[in-house]
Structures are given as structure tokens and as C-alpha cells.
Amino acid sequence: MRFLCVYKPSKPEGTPPSETEMMEMGKLISDMTNEGVLLATEGCLPSALGARVRKSGDDFKVTDGPFTEAKEVVGGFALIEVRSKQEAIEQTRRFLKVAGDGECEIRQICEVPSMQLA
């Protein structure tokens, strides 16, 4: 099962990680990759460089960042492959121990068996 984990840090946007935090995160990423759990991960640039696009009927509304609500700011994401939602939660706890305070939203990816695509 694949899960998308979206990280929303509690630190103010733009707060750089310490050298120790960078080293610990690098080790965690390396360990999770070698274990076959981590498929992809990236951090996000400040929300001032982003935008939101909403559709209502035939109209599109584009709102440029920054997004002022801290709970709305996405700090990064990870795509993981595990056996269950419970394991995804455990891997996310492992990540948050290194990343620090904040929250992660975990969403299972809808996977279509390859035979159904043929």
C-alpha cells in the first residue's frame, strides 16, 4: 500500500533547520530508502512562491501565496510504501520525531492493479 504523507510544521514558515536536524533527517531518509519504505520525499519552498487554484462551475480562482494560516502551510511530503495504515502511522511518527512539532496528514493512494489498465 502506498501513502502520501503531507507535513505541516508548527515552526514559522521559513525557519531553517539546524545542522543537527539536517543530519538527522538525512540519516532517516537514507534508512527509510534502504528499508524500501520511502519512495519519494521533498520539502516545499515558501508559500509566497505558491498559488491555489479553485474551480467553481466554469470559473477558476487563483490565489497567490503567501498563505498566512500556519496550519495551511505544507512543509513537504513523503510517498511511502508499507503493508497497512497502522504501519504508515508508525513511519510518520518516526518522521515527526526527527522533523519536530507539527502534523502530517496521511492519505492512502488509490492503486489500480495493472491488469485492470490493459
CSV table of N, CA and C in Angstrom, one decimal:
chain,number,residue,atom,x,y,z
A,1,MET,N,0.8,-1.2,0.0
A,1,MET,CA,0.0,0.0,0.0
A,1,MET,C,0.9,1.2,0.0
A,2,ARG,N,0.5,2.2,-0.8
A,2,ARG,CA,1.2,3.5,-0.8
A,2,ARG,C,0.4,4.5,-0.1
A,3,PHE,N,1.1,5.4,0.6
A,3,PHE,CA,0.5,6.5,1.3
A,3,PHE,C,1.3,7.8,1.0
A,4,LEU,N,0.5,8.9,0.9
A,4,LEU,CA,1.1,10.2,0.8
A,4,LEU,C,1.0,10.8,2.1
A,5,CYS,N,2.1,11.3,2.7
A,5,CYS,CA,2.2,11.9,4.0
A,5,CYS,C,2.6,13.4,3.7
A,6,VAL,N,1.7,14.3,4.1
A,6,VAL,CA,1.8,15.7,3.9
A,6,VAL,C,2.2,16.4,5.2
A,7,TYR,N,3.3,17.0,5.3
A,7,TYR,CA,3.8,17.6,6.6
A,7,TYR,C,3.5,19.0,6.7
A,8,LYS,N,2.9,19.4,7.8
A,8,LYS,CA,2.6,20.8,8.1
A,8,LYS,C,3.4,21.2,9.4
A,9,PRO,N,4.5,21.8,9.3
A,9,PRO,CA,5.3,22.1,10.5
A,9,PRO,C,4.6,23.2,11.4
A,10,SER,N,4.9,23.2,12.7
A,10,SER,CA,4.4,24.2,13.6
A,10,SER,C,5.3,25.4,13.7
A,11,LYS,N,6.6,25.3,13.2
A,11,LYS,CA,7.5,26.4,13.2
A,11,LYS,C,7.0,27.4,12.2
A,12,PRO,N,7.4,28.7,12.4
A,12,PRO,CA,7.0,29.7,11.4
A,12,PRO,C,7.7,29.4,10.1
A,13,GLU,N,6.9,29.7,9.0
A,13,GLU,CA,7.4,29.4,7.7
A,13,GLU,C,8.7,30.1,7.4
A,14,GLY,N,9.7,29.4,6.8
A,14,GLY,CA,11.0,30.0,6.5
A,14,GLY,C,12.0,29.7,7.6
A,15,THR,N,11.6,29.1,8.7
A,15,THR,CA,12.6,28.7,9.8
A,15,THR,C,13.5,27.6,9.3
A,16,PRO,N,14.8,28.0,9.1
A,16,PRO,CA,15.7,26.9,8.6
A,16,PRO,C,16.0,25.9,9.6
A,17,PRO,N,16.1,24.6,9.2
A,17,PRO,CA,16.5,23.6,10.1
A,17,PRO,C,18.0,23.8,10.6
A,18,SER,N,18.3,23.3,11.8
A,18,SER,CA,19.6,23.4,12.3
A,18,SER,C,20.5,22.3,11.5
A,19,GLU,N,21.8,22.5,11.7
A,19,GLU,CA,22.7,21.5,11.1
A,19,GLU,C,22.4,20.1,11.6
A,20,THR,N,22.2,20.0,12.9
A,20,THR,CA,21.9,18.7,13.6
A,20,THR,C,20.6,18.1,13.0
A,21,GLU,N,19.6,19.0,12.8
A,21,GLU,CA,18.3,18.5,12.3
A,21,GLU,C,18.5,18.0,10.8
A,22,MET,N,19.3,18.7,10.1
A,22,MET,CA,19.6,18.3,8.7
A,22,MET,C,20.3,16.9,8.6
A,23,MET,N,21.2,16.7,9.5
A,23,MET,CA,22.0,15.5,9.6
A,23,MET,C,21.0,14.3,10.0
A,24,GLU,N,20.2,14.5,11.0
A,24,GLU,CA,19.3,13.5,11.5
A,24,GLU,C,18.2,13.2,10.4
A,25,MET,N,17.8,14.2,9.7
A,25,MET,CA,16.8,13.9,8.6
A,25,MET,C,17.5,13.2,7.4
A,26,GLY,N,18.7,13.6,7.1
A,26,GLY,CA,19.4,12.8,6.1
A,26,GLY,C,19.6,11.4,6.4
A,27,LYS,N,19.9,11.1,7.7
A,27,LYS,CA,20.0,9.7,8.1
A,27,LYS,C,18.7,9.0,8.0
A,28,LEU,N,17.6,9.6,8.4
A,28,LEU,CA,16.3,9.0,8.4
A,28,LEU,C,15.9,8.7,6.9
A,29,ILE,N,16.1,9.6,6.1
A,29,ILE,CA,15.8,9.4,4.6
A,29,ILE,C,16.6,8.3,4.1
A,30,SER,N,17.9,8.2,4.4
A,30,SER,CA,18.7,7.1,3.9
A,30,SER,C,18.2,5.8,4.4
A,31,ASP,N,17.9,5.7,5.7
A,31,ASP,CA,17.5,4.5,6.4
A,31,ASP,C,16.2,4.0,5.8
A,32,MET,N,15.2,5.0,5.6
A,32,MET,CA,13.9,4.6,5.1
A,32,MET,C,14.0,4.2,3.6
A,33,THR,N,14.9,4.8,2.9
A,33,THR,CA,15.0,4.4,1.5
A,33,THR,C,15.6,3.0,1.4
A,34,ASN,N,16.7,2.8,2.2
A,34,ASN,CA,17.3,1.4,2.2
A,34,ASN,C,16.4,0.3,2.7
A,35,GLU,N,15.4,0.7,3.5
A,35,GLU,CA,14.4,-0.3,4.0
A,35,GLU,C,13.3,-0.5,3.0
A,36,GLY,N,13.3,0.3,1.9
A,36,GLY,CA,12.2,0.1,0.9
A,36,GLY,C,10.9,0.8,1.3
A,37,VAL,N,10.9,1.6,2.3
A,37,VAL,CA,9.7,2.3,2.7
A,37,VAL,C,9.5,3.6,2.0
A,38,LEU,N,10.5,4.4,1.9
A,38,LEU,CA,10.4,5.7,1.3
A,38,LEU,C,10.6,5.7,-0.2
A,39,LEU,N,9.6,6.1,-0.9
A,39,LEU,CA,9.7,6.1,-2.4
A,39,LEU,C,10.1,7.5,-2.9
A,40,ALA,N,9.6,8.5,-2.3
A,40,ALA,CA,10.0,9.9,-2.7
A,40,ALA,C,9.7,10.9,-1.5
A,41,THR,N,10.5,11.9,-1.5
A,41,THR,CA,10.2,13.0,-0.5
A,41,THR,C,10.9,14.3,-1.0
A,42,GLU,N,10.3,15.3,-0.6
A,42,GLU,CA,10.8,16.7,-1.0
A,42,GLU,C,10.2,17.7,0.0
A,43,GLY,N,11.0,18.7,0.3
A,43,GLY,CA,10.4,19.9,1.0
A,43,GLY,C,9.8,20.9,0.0
A,44,CYS,N,9.1,21.8,0.6
A,44,CYS,CA,8.4,22.8,-0.3
A,44,CYS,C,9.1,24.2,0.0
A,45,LEU,N,9.2,25.0,-1.1
A,45,LEU,CA,9.6,26.4,-1.0
A,45,LEU,C,8.6,27.2,-0.2
A,46,PRO,N,8.9,28.4,0.2
A,46,PRO,CA,7.9,29.2,1.0
A,46,PRO,C,6.6,29.4,0.2
A,47,SER,N,5.5,29.4,0.9
A,47,SER,CA,4.2,29.6,0.3
A,47,SER,C,4.0,30.9,-0.5
A,48,ALA,N,4.9,31.9,-0.3
A,48,ALA,CA,4.9,33.1,-1.0
A,48,ALA,C,5.1,32.9,-2.5
A,49,LEU,N,5.8,31.7,-2.8
A,49,LEU,CA,6.1,31.4,-4.2
A,49,LEU,C,5.0,30.5,-4.8
A,50,GLY,N,4.0,30.1,-4.0
A,50,GLY,CA,2.9,29.2,-4.5
A,50,GLY,C,1.6,29.9,-4.8
A,51,ALA,N,0.7,29.1,-5.2
A,51,ALA,CA,-0.7,29.6,-5.5
A,51,ALA,C,-1.7,28.5,-5.3
A,52,ARG,N,-2.9,28.9,-5.1
A,52,ARG,CA,-4.0,28.0,-5.0
A,52,ARG,C,-4.9,28.2,-6.2
A,53,VAL,N,-5.4,27.2,-6.8
A,53,VAL,CA,-6.4,27.3,-7.9
A,53,VAL,C,-7.6,26.6,-7.5
A,54,ARG,N,-8.7,27.3,-7.6
A,54,ARG,CA,-10.0,26.7,-7.2
A,54,ARG,C,-11.0,26.8,-8.4
A,55,LYS,N,-11.8,25.8,-8.5
A,55,LYS,CA,-12.8,25.8,-9.6
A,55,LYS,C,-14.2,25.8,-9.0
A,56,SER,N,-15.1,26.7,-9.5
A,56,SER,CA,-16.5,26.7,-9.1
A,56,SER,C,-17.3,26.9,-10.4
A,57,GLY,N,-18.0,25.8,-10.8
A,57,GLY,CA,-18.7,25.9,-12.1
A,57,GLY,C,-17.7,26.1,-13.2
A,58,ASP,N,-17.8,27.1,-14.0
A,58,ASP,CA,-16.9,27.4,-15.1
A,58,ASP,C,-15.8,28.3,-14.8
A,59,ASP,N,-15.8,28.8,-13.5
A,59,ASP,CA,-14.9,29.8,-13.1
A,59,ASP,C,-13.7,29.2,-12.3
A,60,PHE,N,-12.5,29.8,-12.6
A,60,PHE,CA,-11.3,29.4,-11.8
A,60,PHE,C,-10.9,30.6,-11.1
A,61,LYS,N,-10.5,30.4,-9.8
A,61,LYS,CA,-10.0,31.5,-9.0
A,61,LYS,C,-8.6,31.1,-8.6
A,62,VAL,N,-7.6,32.0,-8.8
A,62,VAL,CA,-6.2,31.8,-8.5
A,62,VAL,C,-5.9,32.7,-7.3
A,63,THR,N,-5.4,32.2,-6.3
A,63,THR,CA,-4.9,33.0,-5.1
A,63,THR,C,-3.4,32.7,-4.9
A,64,ASP,N,-2.6,33.8,-5.1
A,64,ASP,CA,-1.2,33.7,-4.9
A,64,ASP,C,-0.9,33.6,-3.4
A,65,GLY,N,0.2,33.0,-3.0
A,65,GLY,CA,0.7,32.9,-1.6
A,65,GLY,C,1.2,34.3,-1.2
A,66,PRO,N,1.6,34.6,-0.1
A,66,PRO,CA,1.8,33.5,1.0
A,66,PRO,C,0.4,33.2,1.6
A,67,PHE,N,0.4,32.0,2.2
A,67,PHE,CA,-0.8,31.6,2.9
A,67,PHE,C,-0.5,31.8,4.4
A,68,THR,N,-1.3,32.7,5.0
A,68,THR,CA,-0.9,33.2,6.4
A,68,THR,C,-1.2,32.2,7.5
A,69,GLU,N,-2.2,31.3,7.3
A,69,GLU,CA,-2.5,30.4,8.4
A,69,GLU,C,-1.4,29.3,8.4
A,70,ALA,N,-0.7,29.2,9.6
A,70,ALA,CA,0.3,28.2,9.7
A,70,ALA,C,-0.2,26.8,9.4
A,71,LYS,N,-1.4,26.5,9.8
A,71,LYS,CA,-1.9,25.1,9.6
A,71,LYS,C,-2.1,24.8,8.2
A,72,GLU,N,-2.1,25.9,7.3
A,72,GLU,CA,-2.3,25.7,5.9
A,72,GLU,C,-1.0,25.5,5.1
A,73,VAL,N,0.1,25.7,5.7
A,73,VAL,CA,1.4,25.7,5.1
A,73,VAL,C,1.9,24.3,5.0
A,74,VAL,N,2.1,23.8,3.8
A,74,VAL,CA,2.7,22.5,3.6
A,74,VAL,C,4.2,22.6,3.6
A,75,GLY,N,4.9,21.9,4.4
A,75,GLY,CA,6.4,22.0,4.5
A,75,GLY,C,7.0,21.0,3.6
A,76,GLY,N,6.4,19.9,3.3
A,76,GLY,CA,6.9,18.9,2.4
A,76,GLY,C,6.0,17.7,2.4
A,77,PHE,N,6.5,16.7,1.7
A,77,PHE,CA,5.7,15.4,1.5
A,77,PHE,C,6.6,14.2,1.5
A,78,ALA,N,6.1,13.1,1.7
A,78,ALA,CA,6.8,11.8,1.5
A,78,ALA,C,5.8,10.8,0.9
A,79,LEU,N,6.2,10.0,0.0
A,79,LEU,CA,5.4,8.9,-0.5
A,79,LEU,C,6.1,7.7,0.0
A,80,ILE,N,5.3,6.9,0.7
A,80,ILE,CA,5.9,5.7,1.3
A,80,ILE,C,5.1,4.4,0.9
A,81,GLU,N,5.7,3.3,1.0
A,81,GLU,CA,5.1,2.0,0.7
A,81,GLU,C,5.2,1.1,1.9
A,82,VAL,N,4.1,0.7,2.5
A,82,VAL,CA,4.0,-0.1,3.7
A,82,VAL,C,2.9,-1.1,3.6
A,83,ARG,N,2.7,-1.9,4.6
A,83,ARG,CA,1.7,-3.0,4.5
A,83,ARG,C,0.3,-2.6,5.0
A,84,SER,N,0.3,-1.5,5.8
A,84,SER,CA,-1.0,-1.1,6.4
A,84,SER,C,-1.0,0.4,6.7
A,85,LYS,N,-2.2,0.8,7.0
A,85,LYS,CA,-2.4,2.2,7.5
A,85,LYS,C,-1.7,2.4,8.9
A,86,GLN,N,-1.7,1.3,9.7
A,86,GLN,CA,-1.1,1.4,11.0
A,86,GLN,C,0.4,1.6,10.8
A,87,GLU,N,1.0,0.8,9.9
A,87,GLU,CA,2.4,1.0,9.6
A,87,GLU,C,2.8,2.4,9.1
A,88,ALA,N,1.9,2.9,8.3
A,88,ALA,CA,2.1,4.3,7.8
A,88,ALA,C,2.1,5.3,8.9
A,89,ILE,N,1.2,5.1,9.9
A,89,ILE,CA,1.2,5.9,11.1
A,89,ILE,C,2.5,5.8,11.9
A,90,GLU,N,3.0,4.5,12.0
A,90,GLU,CA,4.3,4.3,12.7
A,90,GLU,C,5.4,5.0,12.0
A,91,GLN,N,5.5,4.9,10.7
A,91,GLN,CA,6.5,5.5,9.9
A,91,GLN,C,6.5,7.1,10.0
A,92,THR,N,5.2,7.6,10.1
A,92,THR,CA,5.0,9.0,10.3
A,92,THR,C,5.5,9.5,11.6
A,93,ARG,N,5.2,8.7,12.7
A,93,ARG,CA,5.7,9.0,14.0
A,93,ARG,C,7.2,9.1,14.0
A,94,ARG,N,7.8,8.1,13.3
A,94,ARG,CA,9.3,8.1,13.2
A,94,ARG,C,9.8,9.4,12.5
A,95,PHE,N,9.1,9.8,11.5
A,95,PHE,CA,9.5,11.1,10.8
A,95,PHE,C,9.3,12.3,11.7
A,96,LEU,N,8.2,12.4,12.4
A,96,LEU,CA,7.9,13.5,13.2
A,96,LEU,C,8.9,13.6,14.4
A,97,LYS,N,9.4,12.5,14.9
A,97,LYS,CA,10.4,12.5,15.9
A,97,LYS,C,11.7,13.3,15.5
A,98,VAL,N,12.0,13.2,14.2
A,98,VAL,CA,13.1,13.9,13.6
A,98,VAL,C,12.7,15.3,13.2
A,99,ALA,N,11.6,15.5,12.5
A,99,ALA,CA,11.2,16.8,12.0
A,99,ALA,C,10.8,17.8,13.0
A,100,GLY,N,10.3,17.3,14.1
A,100,GLY,CA,9.8,18.2,15.2
A,100,GLY,C,8.3,18.4,15.2
A,101,ASP,N,7.9,19.4,16.0
A,101,ASP,CA,6.5,19.6,16.1
A,101,ASP,C,5.8,20.0,14.8
A,102,GLY,N,4.5,19.6,14.7
A,102,GLY,CA,3.8,19.8,13.5
A,102,GLY,C,2.8,18.6,13.4
A,103,GLU,N,2.3,18.5,12.2
A,103,GLU,CA,1.4,17.4,11.9
A,103,GLU,C,1.6,16.9,10.5
A,104,CYS,N,1.2,15.6,10.3
A,104,CYS,CA,1.2,15.0,9.0
A,104,CYS,C,-0.2,14.5,8.7
A,105,GLU,N,-0.6,14.8,7.5
A,105,GLU,CA,-1.9,14.1,7.0
A,105,GLU,C,-1.5,12.9,6.2
A,106,ILE,N,-2.0,11.8,6.5
A,106,ILE,CA,-1.7,10.6,5.8
A,106,ILE,C,-2.9,10.2,4.9
A,107,ARG,N,-2.6,10.0,3.6
A,107,ARG,CA,-3.7,9.6,2.6
A,107,ARG,C,-3.2,8.4,1.8
A,108,GLN,N,-4.0,7.4,1.8
A,108,GLN,CA,-3.7,6.2,1.0
A,108,GLN,C,-3.9,6.5,-0.4
A,109,ILE,N,-3.0,6.0,-1.2
A,109,ILE,CA,-3.0,6.2,-2.7
A,109,ILE,C,-3.9,5.2,-3.3
A,110,CYS,N,-4.8,5.5,-4.2
A,110,CYS,CA,-5.7,4.6,-4.9
A,110,CYS,C,-4.8,3.9,-6.0
A,111,GLU,N,-4.6,2.6,-5.8
A,111,GLU,CA,-3.8,1.9,-6.8
A,111,GLU,C,-4.6,1.0,-7.6
A,112,VAL,N,-4.6,1.1,-8.9
A,112,VAL,CA,-5.3,0.2,-9.8
A,112,VAL,C,-4.4,-0.9,-10.2
A,113,PRO,N,-4.8,-2.1,-10.0
A,113,PRO,CA,-4.0,-3.3,-10.4
A,113,PRO,C,-3.7,-3.1,-11.9
A,114,SER,N,-2.5,-3.5,-12.3
A,114,SER,CA,-2.0,-3.3,-13.7
A,114,SER,C,-2.9,-4.1,-14.7
A,115,MET,N,-3.5,-5.2,-14.2
A,115,MET,CA,-4.3,-5.9,-15.2
A,115,MET,C,-5.6,-5.2,-15.5
A,116,GLN,N,-6.1,-4.3,-14.7
A,116,GLN,CA,-7.3,-3.5,-15.0
A,116,GLN,C,-7.0,-2.4,-16.0
A,117,LEU,N,-5.8,-2.0,-16.2
A,117,LEU,CA,-5.4,-1.0,-17.1
A,117,LEU,C,-5.3,-1.5,-18.5
A,118,ALA,N,-5.2,-2.8,-18.7
A,118,ALA,CA,-5.0,-3.4,-20.0
A,118,ALA,C,-6.3,-3.5,-20.8
